[in-house]
Each structure stands twice: as structure tokens, then as C-alpha cells.
Coordinates of C-alpha atoms in Angstrom, one line a residue:
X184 CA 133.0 87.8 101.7
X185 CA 132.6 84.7 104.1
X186 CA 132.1 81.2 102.7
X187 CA 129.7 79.1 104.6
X188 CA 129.1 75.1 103.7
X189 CA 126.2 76.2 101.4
X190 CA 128.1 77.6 98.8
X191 CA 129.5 74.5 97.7
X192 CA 126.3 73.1 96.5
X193 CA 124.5 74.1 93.0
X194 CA 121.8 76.8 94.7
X195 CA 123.3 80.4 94.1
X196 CA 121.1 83.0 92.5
X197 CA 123.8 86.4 92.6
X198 CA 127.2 86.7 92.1
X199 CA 127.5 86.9 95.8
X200 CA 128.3 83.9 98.4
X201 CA 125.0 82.7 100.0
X202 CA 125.7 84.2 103.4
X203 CA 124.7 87.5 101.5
X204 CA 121.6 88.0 99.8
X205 CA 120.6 89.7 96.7
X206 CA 119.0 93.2 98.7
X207 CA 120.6 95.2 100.7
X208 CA 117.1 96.2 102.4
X209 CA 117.5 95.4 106.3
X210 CA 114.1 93.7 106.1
X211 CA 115.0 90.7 104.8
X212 CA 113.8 87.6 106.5
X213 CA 113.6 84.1 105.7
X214 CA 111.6 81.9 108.2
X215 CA 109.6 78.7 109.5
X216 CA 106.2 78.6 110.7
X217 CA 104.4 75.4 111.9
X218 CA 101.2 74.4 114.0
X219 CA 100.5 71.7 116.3
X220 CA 96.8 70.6 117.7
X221 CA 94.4 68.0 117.4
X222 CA 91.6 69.4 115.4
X223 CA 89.9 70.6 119.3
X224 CA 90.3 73.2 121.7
X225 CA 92.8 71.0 124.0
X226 CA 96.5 72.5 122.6
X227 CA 97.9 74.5 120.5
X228 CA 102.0 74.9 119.8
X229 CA 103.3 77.5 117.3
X230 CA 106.6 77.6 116.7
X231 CA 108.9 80.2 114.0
X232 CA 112.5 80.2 113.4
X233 CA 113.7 83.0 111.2
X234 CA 117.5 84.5 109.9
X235 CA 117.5 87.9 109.4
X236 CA 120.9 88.3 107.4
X237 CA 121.3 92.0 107.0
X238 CA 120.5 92.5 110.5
X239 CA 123.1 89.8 111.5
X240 CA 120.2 87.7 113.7
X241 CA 118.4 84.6 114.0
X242 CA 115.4 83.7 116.6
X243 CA 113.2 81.5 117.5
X244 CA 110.1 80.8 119.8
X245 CA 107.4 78.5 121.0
X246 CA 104.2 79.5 122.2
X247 CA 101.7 77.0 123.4
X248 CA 98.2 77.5 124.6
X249 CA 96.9 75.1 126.9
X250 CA 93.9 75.0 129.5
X251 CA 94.3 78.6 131.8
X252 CA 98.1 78.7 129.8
X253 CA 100.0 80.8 127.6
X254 CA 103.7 80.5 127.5
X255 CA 106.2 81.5 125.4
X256 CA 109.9 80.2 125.3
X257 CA 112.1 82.6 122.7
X258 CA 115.3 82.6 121.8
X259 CA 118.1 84.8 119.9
X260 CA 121.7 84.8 119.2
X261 CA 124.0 86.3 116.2
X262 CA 123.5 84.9 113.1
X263 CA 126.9 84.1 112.3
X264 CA 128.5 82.8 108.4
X265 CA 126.6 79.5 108.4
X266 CA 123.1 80.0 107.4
X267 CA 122.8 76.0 107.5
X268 CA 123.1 75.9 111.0
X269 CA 119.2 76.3 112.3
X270 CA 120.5 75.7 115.9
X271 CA 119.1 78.7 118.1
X272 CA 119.9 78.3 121.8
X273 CA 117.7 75.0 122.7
X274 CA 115.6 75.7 119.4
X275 CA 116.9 74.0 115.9
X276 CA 114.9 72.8 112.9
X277 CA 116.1 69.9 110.7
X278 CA 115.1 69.0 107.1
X279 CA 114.6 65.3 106.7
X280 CA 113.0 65.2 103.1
X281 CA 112.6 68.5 101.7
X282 CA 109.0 69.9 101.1
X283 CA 107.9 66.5 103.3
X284 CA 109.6 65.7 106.6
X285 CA 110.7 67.8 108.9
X286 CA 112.1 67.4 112.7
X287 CA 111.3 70.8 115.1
X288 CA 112.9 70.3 118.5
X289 CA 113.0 72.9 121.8
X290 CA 115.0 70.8 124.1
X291 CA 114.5 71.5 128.0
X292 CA 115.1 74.5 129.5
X293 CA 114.1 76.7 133.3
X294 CA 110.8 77.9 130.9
X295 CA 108.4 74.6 131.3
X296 CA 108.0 74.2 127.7
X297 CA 110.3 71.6 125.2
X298 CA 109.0 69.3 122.3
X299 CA 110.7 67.0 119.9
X300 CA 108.3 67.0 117.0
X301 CA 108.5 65.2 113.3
X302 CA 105.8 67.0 110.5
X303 CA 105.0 65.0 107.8
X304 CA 103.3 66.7 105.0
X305 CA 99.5 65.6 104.0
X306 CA 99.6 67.2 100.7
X307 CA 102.2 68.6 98.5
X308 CA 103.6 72.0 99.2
X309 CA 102.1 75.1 97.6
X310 CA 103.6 78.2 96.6
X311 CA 100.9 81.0 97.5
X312 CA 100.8 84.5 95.4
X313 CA 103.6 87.0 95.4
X314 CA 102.7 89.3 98.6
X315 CA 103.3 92.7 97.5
X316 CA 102.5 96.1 99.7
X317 CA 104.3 99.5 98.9
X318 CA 103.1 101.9 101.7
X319 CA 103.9 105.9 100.8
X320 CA 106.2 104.8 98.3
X321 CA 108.4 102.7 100.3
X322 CA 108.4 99.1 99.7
X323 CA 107.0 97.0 103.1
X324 CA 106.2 93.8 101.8
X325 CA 107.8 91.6 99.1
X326 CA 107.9 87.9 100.0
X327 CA 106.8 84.4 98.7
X328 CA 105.5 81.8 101.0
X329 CA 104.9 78.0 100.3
X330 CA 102.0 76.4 102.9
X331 CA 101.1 72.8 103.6
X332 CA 98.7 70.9 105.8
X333 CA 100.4 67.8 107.4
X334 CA 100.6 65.8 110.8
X335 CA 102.6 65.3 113.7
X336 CA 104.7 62.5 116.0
X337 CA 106.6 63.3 118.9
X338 CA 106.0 64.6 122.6
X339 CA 105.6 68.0 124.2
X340 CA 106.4 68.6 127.4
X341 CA 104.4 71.3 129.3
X342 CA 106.0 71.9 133.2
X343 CA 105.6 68.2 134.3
X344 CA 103.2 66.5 132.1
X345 CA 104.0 65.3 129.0
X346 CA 101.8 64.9 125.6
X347 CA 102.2 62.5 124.0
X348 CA 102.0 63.4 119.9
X349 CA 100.4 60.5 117.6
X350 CA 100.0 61.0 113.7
X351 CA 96.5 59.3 114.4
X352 CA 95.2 62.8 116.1
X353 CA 98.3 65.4 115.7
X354 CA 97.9 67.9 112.7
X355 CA 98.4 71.6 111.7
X356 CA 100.2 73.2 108.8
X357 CA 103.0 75.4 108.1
X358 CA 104.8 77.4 105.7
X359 CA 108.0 79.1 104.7
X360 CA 108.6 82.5 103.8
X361 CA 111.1 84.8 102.6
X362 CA 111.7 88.0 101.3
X363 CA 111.1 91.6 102.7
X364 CA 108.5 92.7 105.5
X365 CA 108.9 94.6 108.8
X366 CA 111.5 93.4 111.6
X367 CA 114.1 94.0 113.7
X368 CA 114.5 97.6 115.8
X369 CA 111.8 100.0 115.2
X370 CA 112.5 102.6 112.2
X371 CA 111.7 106.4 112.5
X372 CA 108.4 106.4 111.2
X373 CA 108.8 109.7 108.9
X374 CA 106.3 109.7 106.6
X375 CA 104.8 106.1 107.1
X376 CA 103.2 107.9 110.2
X377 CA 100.8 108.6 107.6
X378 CA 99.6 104.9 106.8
X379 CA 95.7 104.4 108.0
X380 CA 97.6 101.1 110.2
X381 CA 94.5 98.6 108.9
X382 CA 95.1 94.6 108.7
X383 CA 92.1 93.1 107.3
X384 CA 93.7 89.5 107.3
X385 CA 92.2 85.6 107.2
X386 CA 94.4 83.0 106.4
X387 CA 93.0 79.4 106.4
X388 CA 94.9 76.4 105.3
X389 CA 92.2 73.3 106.4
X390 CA 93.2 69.7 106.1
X391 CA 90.5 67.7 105.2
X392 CA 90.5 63.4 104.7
X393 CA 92.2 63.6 101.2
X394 CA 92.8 67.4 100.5
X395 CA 93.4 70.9 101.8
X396 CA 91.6 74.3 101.1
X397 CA 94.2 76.9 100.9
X398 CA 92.3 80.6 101.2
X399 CA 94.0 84.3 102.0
X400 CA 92.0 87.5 102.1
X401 CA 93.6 90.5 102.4
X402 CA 92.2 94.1 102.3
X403 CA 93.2 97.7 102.6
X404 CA 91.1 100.5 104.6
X405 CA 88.7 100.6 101.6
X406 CA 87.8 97.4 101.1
X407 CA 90.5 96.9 98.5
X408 CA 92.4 93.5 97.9
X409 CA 95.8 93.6 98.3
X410 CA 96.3 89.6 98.6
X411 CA 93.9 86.7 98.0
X412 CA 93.9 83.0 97.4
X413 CA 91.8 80.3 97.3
X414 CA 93.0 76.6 96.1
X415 CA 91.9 72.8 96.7
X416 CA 95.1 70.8 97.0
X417 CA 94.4 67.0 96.5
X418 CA 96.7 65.1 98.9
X419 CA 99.5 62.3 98.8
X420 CA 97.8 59.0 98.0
X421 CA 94.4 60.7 96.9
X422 CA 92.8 59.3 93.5
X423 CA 93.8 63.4 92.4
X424 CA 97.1 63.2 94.4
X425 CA 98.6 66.9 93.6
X426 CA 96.0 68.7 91.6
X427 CA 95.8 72.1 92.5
X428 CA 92.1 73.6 91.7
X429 CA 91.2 77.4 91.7
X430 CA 88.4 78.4 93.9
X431 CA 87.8 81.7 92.4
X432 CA 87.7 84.9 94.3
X433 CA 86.8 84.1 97.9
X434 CA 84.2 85.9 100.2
X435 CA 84.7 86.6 103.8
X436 CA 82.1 87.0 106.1
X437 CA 82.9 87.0 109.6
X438 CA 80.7 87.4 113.2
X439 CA 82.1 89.1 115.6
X440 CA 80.9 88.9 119.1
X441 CA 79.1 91.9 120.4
X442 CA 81.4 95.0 121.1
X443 CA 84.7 93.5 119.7
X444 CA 86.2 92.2 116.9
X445 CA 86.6 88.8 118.4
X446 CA 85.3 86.2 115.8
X447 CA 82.6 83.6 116.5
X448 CA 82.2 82.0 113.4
X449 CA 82.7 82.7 109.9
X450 CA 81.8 81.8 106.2
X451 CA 83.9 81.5 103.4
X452 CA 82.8 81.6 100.2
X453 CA 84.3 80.1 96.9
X454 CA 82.8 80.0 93.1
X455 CA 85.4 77.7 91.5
X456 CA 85.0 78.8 87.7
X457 CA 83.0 76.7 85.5
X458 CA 81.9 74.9 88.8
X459 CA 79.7 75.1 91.8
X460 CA 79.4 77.9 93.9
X461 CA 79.9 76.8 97.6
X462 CA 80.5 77.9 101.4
X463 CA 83.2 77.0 104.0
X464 CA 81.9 77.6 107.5
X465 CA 84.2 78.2 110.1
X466 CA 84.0 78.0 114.0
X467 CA 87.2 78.8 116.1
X468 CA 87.9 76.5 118.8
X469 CA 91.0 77.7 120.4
X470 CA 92.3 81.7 120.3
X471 CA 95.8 81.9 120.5
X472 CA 97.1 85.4 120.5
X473 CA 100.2 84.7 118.3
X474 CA 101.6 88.3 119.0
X475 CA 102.2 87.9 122.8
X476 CA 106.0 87.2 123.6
X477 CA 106.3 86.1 120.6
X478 CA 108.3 88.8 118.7
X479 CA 105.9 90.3 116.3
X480 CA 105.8 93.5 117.6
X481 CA 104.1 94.1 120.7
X482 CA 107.1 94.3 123.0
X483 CA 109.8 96.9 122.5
X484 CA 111.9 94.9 124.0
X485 CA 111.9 91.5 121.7
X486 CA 110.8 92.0 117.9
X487 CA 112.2 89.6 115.1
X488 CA 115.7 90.8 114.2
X489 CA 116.1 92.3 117.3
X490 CA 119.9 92.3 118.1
X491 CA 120.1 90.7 121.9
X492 CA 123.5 90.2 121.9
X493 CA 126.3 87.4 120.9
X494 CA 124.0 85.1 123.0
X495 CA 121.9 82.5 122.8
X496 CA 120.3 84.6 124.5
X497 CA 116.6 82.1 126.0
X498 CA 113.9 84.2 127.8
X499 CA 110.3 82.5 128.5
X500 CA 107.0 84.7 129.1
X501 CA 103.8 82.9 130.8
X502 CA 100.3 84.2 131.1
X503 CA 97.5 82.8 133.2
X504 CA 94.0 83.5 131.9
X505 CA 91.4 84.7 132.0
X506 CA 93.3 86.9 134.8
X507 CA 95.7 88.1 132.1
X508 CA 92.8 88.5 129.5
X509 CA 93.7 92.0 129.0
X510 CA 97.4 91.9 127.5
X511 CA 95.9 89.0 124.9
X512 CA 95.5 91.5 121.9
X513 CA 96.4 91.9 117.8
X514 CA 96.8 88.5 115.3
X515 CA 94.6 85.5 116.7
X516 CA 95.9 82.3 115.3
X517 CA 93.2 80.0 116.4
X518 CA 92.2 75.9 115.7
X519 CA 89.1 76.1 114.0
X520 CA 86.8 73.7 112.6
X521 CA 85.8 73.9 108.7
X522 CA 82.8 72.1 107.7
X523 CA 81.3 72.1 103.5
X524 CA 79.2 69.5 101.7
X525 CA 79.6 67.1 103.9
X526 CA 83.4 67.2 104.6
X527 CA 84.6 68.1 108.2
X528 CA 88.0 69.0 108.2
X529 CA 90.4 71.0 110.9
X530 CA 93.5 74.2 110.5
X531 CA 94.3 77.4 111.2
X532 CA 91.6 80.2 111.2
X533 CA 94.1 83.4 111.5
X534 CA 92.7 86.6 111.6
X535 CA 93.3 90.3 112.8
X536 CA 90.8 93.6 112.1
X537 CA 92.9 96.6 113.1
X538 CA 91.5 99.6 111.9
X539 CA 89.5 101.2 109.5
X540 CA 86.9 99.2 107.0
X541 CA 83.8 98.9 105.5
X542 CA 82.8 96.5 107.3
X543 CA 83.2 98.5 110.3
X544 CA 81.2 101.3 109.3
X545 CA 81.0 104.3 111.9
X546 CA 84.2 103.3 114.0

């Protein structure tokens, strides 16, 4: 057993030290996710830092979209005994005030991307439904996840020109997860080979003037939820500052443009019990293809918890489109714009449709 600086604070939940957690399963993740745009189809940065401790890994990367652009700057090294230490390469995250402030920073490097950004939350964190999938037996996904709308201050700096990030115009969310889903080097599939392989994912956390719509929809290949959520969050300084209200079970109805299941525009519908039915309507103004160079799975070479080496190991990937349309494929996390009763508001309108369902009939 290794002690690290964590274990002399008050936060253990085993009898082991902190650098260990309480599974053994190799799929144990804990990571960062954030957004950066501004509420248009000008930019938009994702970063994700994650620690993979049975695998010994921790990696980061930053893709931005901007004009004909896609680059991608990702980084990996070993994980080491001090899971404080977010440093990966020229990628680190900092906690200023927890669940509030936070600093995310790629300094410089040969890729033409770096940013030294400061999120402050809009409205309070929120801890989202337990996300639970057993696949033929075998446990795949077992992980919480707290989201939050906020904004931005800082620069980013794409090849030569520099952005410059005001908390007037700068906004996205983000969330942290942990627990157990798919990573690192492939697995013999064995008798997962038998899994249908569908998706059927939205995820929408919208910021609007004084609150946030929170909404998941998840479905198996018959229709079936296996996740959902749907919450107002009233926001810091709000008459209602921190009320959470349920929405009910929401309804997804998406448009896809002709011969693909590339989404035009959507509607979300909530009935908040005891309340007024109402719909979201949703237009996407900037696809980003969050799988490409990323690590989520479409390269063999570079998945999350990948083992590169002692490293840091820094490697940057840039597309050009639409000459590179065709490699742009799986998880679209795109700015969209959310409009109901009157309120306009802005966030992320992730989606993916891989495979079967009903709402594909005859594929």
C-alpha cells in the first residue's frame, strides 16, 4: 500500500489508502468533463481529464471545433501514487472552490491549441440518477455523475489567434463522474458479442437567465428506459436560488435530416407533476463529433486508460472539413439553442442513435 497526500485528510470510504479504490473491476474511472461556447455556432472546446486507477493511467484531451477546424490535443502518462496531482503533460485541472470554481489549463504545445480557462458555476451542482447497465450478466455501467451549467473567463488560443473568453458571452456546463464503464484496452468480447450495440442517448443540461433544465433519455433496442432525468435547477442569486423541481418523465422527439441520423431539431417534452405540461424545442448550432481523437473509442490506438507508456506522452489530431466529413462519426456533442414559454436559453444537445429502435422502424 502507497500513501499519497490525500489520505491525511477526513475522505476515506474502505479500509484501503485512497490510491486504491473499493473494486477491483479494471473499469473504474473517475473524470472531468466541461464545455466552452458562446450560446452560437462560432466555437466549441471540450475538454476531459480522467484517472483510471486499476489500470495505472490518467489522460486528458481538448478538442475544439472552430470554422473548417477540428483539433484535438491528448495526453497520457502513468498514474502514479498521488491521485491529487491532475497535472497530465501540458493538461492539469485545479479546484478553486469545490462544486463552484474551477481553473482548466492546456498550456502551449507543437499542436495549435492551449487555453487557460476559470468556470464558475451558474447554479448549484446536481447529482443525476444512479446509471446502471448490466449487459449478459456482466456489469458495464455503474457510475454517478453531478452536472452544472456555468460560465467562462480566460483565453484560447487556436494556431495564432487568440480568443479572448468573457463571462459576459462564455458558457457551457460540465460534470464529474465516477464509477465503472468501458475503458482502457479492448476486452475479448466473449459473450458480449451478443449485445444488439444500440445507444439511444440525449443529454441536455441548458442554462437559461436564472435556471438550468437538466434532461437525460436513455433507451435500449426496444424502446426501453434504462436512464432518464428531467429537473429545473433555480440558480445562485435567483428569487428560488437551489430548488430542484421534477419535470416528470420526459419525451424525445427528434428530426433527423433525410437519410441519416443527423439531428435537425428536436422537442423535449416535460409534464412536471401537479403542473403544466410543456415543450423544450431544440435546434443544434454547432456538431462537434466528441468521439474523433478524442479517446472514446474509435481509435485502436488511443482509448481512455490506454497504457502509452511512463510518458507524458502529448499527441494532437486535426481535421479539415467538410474535406474530412467522412471520418466525423458516433456521439455528436453539439451547442444547441433551447427555446420554451418565452425563455431562450443555450447548452449541450448530445446525442448518438446507433442501432436498432423503434423509432427506426425497418433498418
Amino acid at each position: 500500500m502507497t500513501l499519497s497526500p490525500l489520505d491525511d485528510h477526513p475522505v476515506h470510504q474502505s479500509p484501503e489508502v485512497m490510491r486504491h479504490v473499493a473494486t477491483s473491476d479494471r473499469n473504474f474511472y473517475d473524470r472531468y468533463y466541461f464545455n466552452c461556447h458562446a450560446g452560437s455556432g462560432e466555437l466549441m472546446l471540450i475538454v476531459g481529464l480522467g484517472q483510471y486507477p486499476n489500470l495505472g493511467v490518467t489522460d486528458a484531451f481538448a478538442c475544439v471545433r472552430y470554422r473548417d477546424l477540428h483539433r484535438v490535443v491528448r495526453a497520457s502518462r502513468e498514474l502514479g501514487d498521488d491521485r491529487m496531482d491532475t497535472r497530465v503533460g501540458p493538461f492539469r485541472v485545479e479546484v478553486i472552490e469545490g462544486l463552484r470554481r474551477l481553473r482548466v489549463v492546456l498550456d502551449p504545445t507543437e499542436h495549435g491549441l492551449s487555453f487557460d480557462l476559470l468556470w464558475e458555476g451558474t447554479i448549484p451542482a446536481t447529482l443525476e440518477p444512479r446509471h446502471f447497465v448490466r449487459w449478459q450478466e456482466r456489469v458495464v455501467f455503474d457510475s454517478s455523475r453531478l452536472a452544472q451549467t456555468g460560465r467562462w473567463t480566460g483565453h484560447i488560443t487556436i494556431g495564432d489567434e487568440r480568443v479572448e473568453v468573457t463571462p459576459d458571452r462564455w458558457q457551457g456546463s460540465r460534470d464529474r463522474s465516477w464509477g465503472i464503464r468501458p475503458v482502457g484496452e479492448p476486452e475479448p468480447p466473449g459473450i458480449q458479442a451478443r449485445n444488439a450495440g444500440t445507444f439511444y442517448w440525449l443529454y441536455t443540461p441548458v442554462r437559461f437567465d436564472d435556471h438550468a433544465i437538466l434532461c437525460i433519455v436513455q433507451e435500449d433496442e426496444k424502446g426501453r428506459r434504462v436512464l432518464e432525468e428531467a429537473v429545473r435547477v433555480w440558480g445562485f442569486g435567483s428569487a428560488r436560488e437551489g430548488e430542484e423541481e421534477y419535470l416528470g418523465r420526459p419525451e424525445y422527439r427528434p428530426v433527423y435530416r433525410d437519410g441519416t441520423r443527423d439531428v435537425r431539431e428536436a422537442v423535449i417534452s416535460f409534464a412536471p407533476p401537479g403542473g403544466r405540461p410543456f415543450d423544450m424545442r431544440c435546434v443544434p448550432l454547432l456538431p462537434v463529433h466528441l468521439m474523433v481523437g478524442t479517446g472514446y473509442g474509435l481509435e485502436a490506438d488511443w482509448r481512455h486508460g490506454m497504457y502509452q507508456g511512463p510518458g507524458p506522452v502529448v499527441q494532437g489530431v486535426t481535421h479539415t472539413l467538410p474535406g474530412d466529413a467522412a471520418v466525423m462519426w458516433g456521439l455528436v456533442d453539439a451547442v444547441g439553442r433551447f427555446e420554451y414559454d418565452g425563455h431562450v436559453g443555450h447548452g449541450l444537445y448530445e446525442y448518438w442513435a446507433l442501432g436498432p429502435h423503434p423509432s427506426f422502424p425497418g433498418d
